[in-house]
Each structure stands twice: as C-alpha cells, then as structure tokens.
Short mmCIF file of C-alpha atoms in Angstrom, two decimals:
data_model
loop_
_atom_site.label_atom_id
_atom_site.label_comp_id
_atom_site.label_asym_id
_atom_site.label_seq_id
_atom_site.Cartn_x
_atom_site.Cartn_y
_atom_site.Cartn_z
CA UNK A 856 10.25 -9.70 -88.84
CA UNK A 857 12.84 -7.37 -90.31
CA UNK A 858 11.37 -7.36 -93.86
CA UNK A 859 12.99 -10.62 -94.89
CA UNK A 860 10.64 -13.27 -96.26
CA UNK A 861 10.78 -16.86 -95.08
CA UNK A 862 12.72 -18.79 -97.75
CA UNK A 863 10.10 -21.54 -97.69
CA UNK A 864 7.60 -19.16 -99.31
CA UNK A 865 9.88 -17.35 -101.73
CA UNK A 866 9.20 -17.77 -105.46
CA UNK A 867 11.97 -19.46 -107.43
CA UNK A 868 14.10 -17.16 -109.55
CA UNK A 869 13.38 -19.23 -112.65
CA UNK A 870 9.96 -20.92 -112.56
CA UNK A 871 9.93 -24.48 -113.81
CA UNK A 872 9.00 -24.90 -117.45
CA UNK A 873 5.49 -26.30 -117.17
CA UNK A 874 4.95 -26.39 -120.93
CA UNK A 875 7.36 -29.23 -121.63
CA UNK A 876 5.73 -32.62 -121.32
CA UNK A 877 7.00 -36.07 -122.02
CA UNK A 878 6.12 -37.19 -125.53
CA UNK A 879 4.42 -40.55 -125.28
CA UNK A 880 3.13 -42.69 -128.11
CA UNK A 881 -0.40 -41.33 -127.73
CA UNK A 882 0.83 -37.74 -127.67
CA UNK A 883 2.93 -38.39 -130.78
CA UNK A 884 -0.15 -39.77 -132.51
CA UNK A 885 -2.22 -36.75 -131.47
CA UNK A 886 0.51 -34.36 -132.64
CA UNK A 887 0.75 -36.15 -135.98
CA UNK A 888 -3.03 -36.06 -136.38
CA UNK A 889 -3.13 -32.36 -135.56
CA UNK A 890 -0.36 -31.70 -138.11
CA UNK A 891 -2.30 -33.60 -140.78
CA UNK A 892 -5.41 -31.58 -140.06
CA UNK A 893 -3.62 -28.22 -140.09
CA UNK A 894 -1.28 -28.87 -143.05
CA UNK A 895 -3.86 -28.47 -145.86
CA UNK A 896 -4.79 -25.05 -144.49
CA UNK A 897 -1.20 -23.93 -144.00
CA UNK A 898 0.09 -24.97 -147.42
CA UNK A 899 -0.58 -22.84 -150.50
CA UNK A 900 -3.23 -24.13 -152.85
CA UNK A 901 -1.89 -25.99 -155.86
CA UNK A 902 -3.39 -26.08 -159.32
CA UNK A 903 -5.62 -23.70 -161.17
CA UNK A 904 -9.03 -22.26 -160.37
CA UNK A 905 -10.52 -24.97 -162.59
CA UNK A 906 -8.92 -27.67 -160.45
CA UNK A 907 -10.24 -25.99 -157.31
CA UNK A 908 -13.77 -25.83 -158.69
CA UNK A 909 -13.59 -29.50 -159.67
CA UNK A 910 -12.66 -30.46 -156.12
CA UNK A 911 -15.25 -28.25 -154.42
CA UNK A 912 -18.37 -29.99 -155.80
CA UNK A 913 -20.50 -26.93 -155.21
CA UNK A 914 -18.88 -25.92 -151.93
CA UNK A 915 -18.34 -22.18 -151.44
CA UNK A 916 -14.96 -21.00 -152.70
CA UNK A 917 -14.67 -18.38 -149.93
CA UNK A 918 -12.72 -19.51 -146.88
CA UNK A 919 -13.39 -20.58 -144.22
CA UNK A 920 -16.25 -22.92 -145.01
CA UNK A 921 -18.58 -23.69 -142.12
CA UNK A 922 -20.01 -27.21 -142.30
CA UNK A 923 -23.07 -28.22 -140.25
CA UNK A 924 -23.97 -31.81 -139.40
CA UNK A 925 -27.58 -32.81 -140.03
CA UNK A 926 -29.42 -36.10 -140.01
CA UNK A 927 -33.02 -37.18 -140.15
CA UNK A 928 -33.35 -37.45 -136.36
CA UNK A 929 -34.61 -33.87 -136.14
CA UNK A 930 -37.59 -32.51 -138.02
CA UNK A 931 -36.23 -28.96 -138.44
CA UNK A 932 -33.08 -29.81 -140.40
CA UNK A 933 -34.62 -28.62 -143.68
CA UNK A 934 -35.63 -25.19 -142.45
CA UNK A 935 -32.28 -24.61 -140.73
CA UNK A 936 -29.85 -26.20 -143.17
CA UNK A 937 -31.64 -26.68 -146.50
CA UNK A 938 -30.74 -23.38 -148.14
CA UNK A 939 -28.07 -21.80 -150.33
CA UNK A 940 -24.82 -20.90 -148.57
CA UNK A 941 -25.02 -23.80 -146.11
CA UNK A 942 -22.85 -26.89 -146.32
CA UNK A 943 -24.51 -29.97 -144.83
CA UNK A 944 -22.50 -32.98 -143.64
CA UNK A 945 -24.70 -36.05 -143.55
CA UNK A 946 -24.41 -39.79 -143.94
CA UNK A 947 -27.80 -40.20 -145.58
CA UNK A 948 -28.09 -40.16 -149.38
CA UNK A 949 -31.75 -39.05 -149.38
CA UNK A 950 -31.21 -36.25 -146.86
CA UNK A 951 -28.19 -35.08 -148.87
CA UNK A 952 -30.23 -35.09 -152.10
CA UNK A 953 -33.01 -33.12 -150.38
CA UNK A 954 -30.47 -30.61 -149.02
CA UNK A 955 -28.96 -30.10 -152.49
CA UNK A 956 -32.46 -29.67 -153.97
CA UNK A 957 -33.00 -26.88 -151.40
CA UNK A 958 -29.77 -25.15 -152.46
CA UNK A 959 -27.33 -26.40 -149.81
CA UNK A 960 -24.00 -28.00 -150.64
CA UNK A 961 -23.25 -31.42 -149.14
CA UNK A 962 -20.35 -33.52 -147.93
CA UNK A 963 -20.43 -37.05 -146.59
CA UNK A 964 -20.23 -37.61 -142.84
CA UNK A 965 -19.09 -40.89 -141.35
CA UNK A 966 -19.75 -41.44 -137.65
CA UNK A 967 -17.66 -44.60 -137.28
CA UNK A 968 -13.99 -43.97 -138.06
CA UNK A 969 -12.91 -46.20 -135.16
CA UNK A 970 -14.88 -49.10 -136.70
CA UNK A 971 -13.05 -48.62 -140.00
CA UNK A 972 -9.45 -48.14 -138.81
CA UNK A 973 -9.52 -49.10 -135.16
CA UNK A 974 -7.99 -47.11 -132.35
CA UNK A 975 -4.35 -46.49 -131.35
CA UNK A 976 -4.57 -49.23 -128.74
CA UNK A 977 -6.52 -51.64 -130.98
CA UNK A 978 -5.79 -50.88 -134.65
CA UNK A 979 -7.72 -52.66 -137.38
CA UNK A 980 -6.12 -55.37 -139.48
CA UNK A 981 -4.04 -53.46 -142.10
CA UNK A 982 -5.18 -55.85 -144.84
CA UNK A 983 -8.77 -54.59 -144.37
CA UNK A 984 -8.10 -50.85 -144.53
CA UNK A 985 -7.89 -50.41 -148.31
CA UNK A 986 -11.19 -52.21 -148.95
CA UNK A 987 -12.91 -50.26 -146.21
CA UNK A 988 -11.54 -46.98 -147.55
CA UNK A 989 -12.72 -47.82 -151.08
CA UNK A 990 -16.20 -48.72 -149.82
CA UNK A 991 -16.39 -45.52 -147.77
CA UNK A 992 -15.30 -43.45 -150.77
CA UNK A 993 -17.88 -45.09 -153.05
CA UNK A 994 -20.61 -44.43 -150.48
CA UNK A 995 -19.44 -40.80 -150.14
CA UNK A 996 -19.89 -40.38 -153.90
CA UNK A 997 -23.56 -41.40 -153.55
CA UNK A 998 -24.15 -39.16 -150.53
CA UNK A 999 -22.40 -36.05 -151.83
CA UNK A 1000 -23.42 -36.37 -155.48
CA UNK A 1001 -19.79 -35.66 -156.36
CA UNK A 1002 -17.17 -37.81 -158.07
CA UNK A 1003 -14.44 -36.36 -155.84
CA UNK A 1004 -16.28 -36.10 -152.52
CA UNK A 1005 -15.19 -34.50 -149.31
CA UNK A 1006 -15.73 -36.55 -146.15
CA UNK A 1007 -16.08 -35.66 -142.51
CA UNK A 1008 -14.84 -38.39 -140.18
CA UNK A 1009 -15.95 -38.63 -136.57
CA UNK A 1010 -13.86 -40.60 -134.13
#
C-alpha cells in the first residue's frame, strides 16, 4: 500500500466547528433565561450590609446558599431539614412555620410557573400577569414569614 492513506478516510485539516448552532426562538429564550439566572451572581452586590440583611430574611449570608425542597408528602422532612443552617423551599405556610420554629430558614416554592405565565409556545394573557405576580408575592410573604421574600419557581 505504499504508506499512503486512502483519501476517503483521511481526517480534514480543519474539523468543522460543531459548537456553532443555529439560534432559534427557543434557543434565544433559553439563552436569555440562563443570562437572567446567572446575572445576579456575576454582578457585584449593591447596597450596604444592612440592605443585604434586610433582603436575606434569615438566610445565611455566606455564599453559596444551598436550598432544599421539602413538602408534607414525606414524614422525615423535619428530621432532615428542620434545623439551623438549612434553607427550606416549600409552598406550605404551616410547614414553613414549623421549619422556622426548628431553626431552618425558609423561602417560598411555587411548582406551577407555567400555569402563571404560560410557556413559550402558549404564553399567558399579558393582562393577567401582573395580578398573578402580585398574588404569588403576597402568598410568598405568608409562606416565608418575610416582607421581601425569595421565591423558587419550578417550570
């Protein structure tokens, strides 16, 4: 065979760029969502330590903060999550109050973001969004026990 490789099996000199993909509407939405999620962590914190404490509502100041979801569907939530140093995300006001009484910090958890804002292919009526957001915020205040609550939103 004379040491020369068959050109059909030779590797190209410059491999195709497999990392470039067409940017579709869905990909643009996902990129924008990812940017919104990452931006608060990438930007420097504004305000004073007092402002930060007012926002935290008992959450640990050390970063990162690990947040665990818990609901009343399991009997062991209290022994696993109801203790100081744990942040519990839950949608139940009583479970959140019990977790805080055990020393855990709490944030509100909403399982139904798609029911509140719709999906990219079937968005909710824009005239309904503000009222839904206000109602969700008010409920988060009752769950978290905080006037400026943090919320976890599940798709």
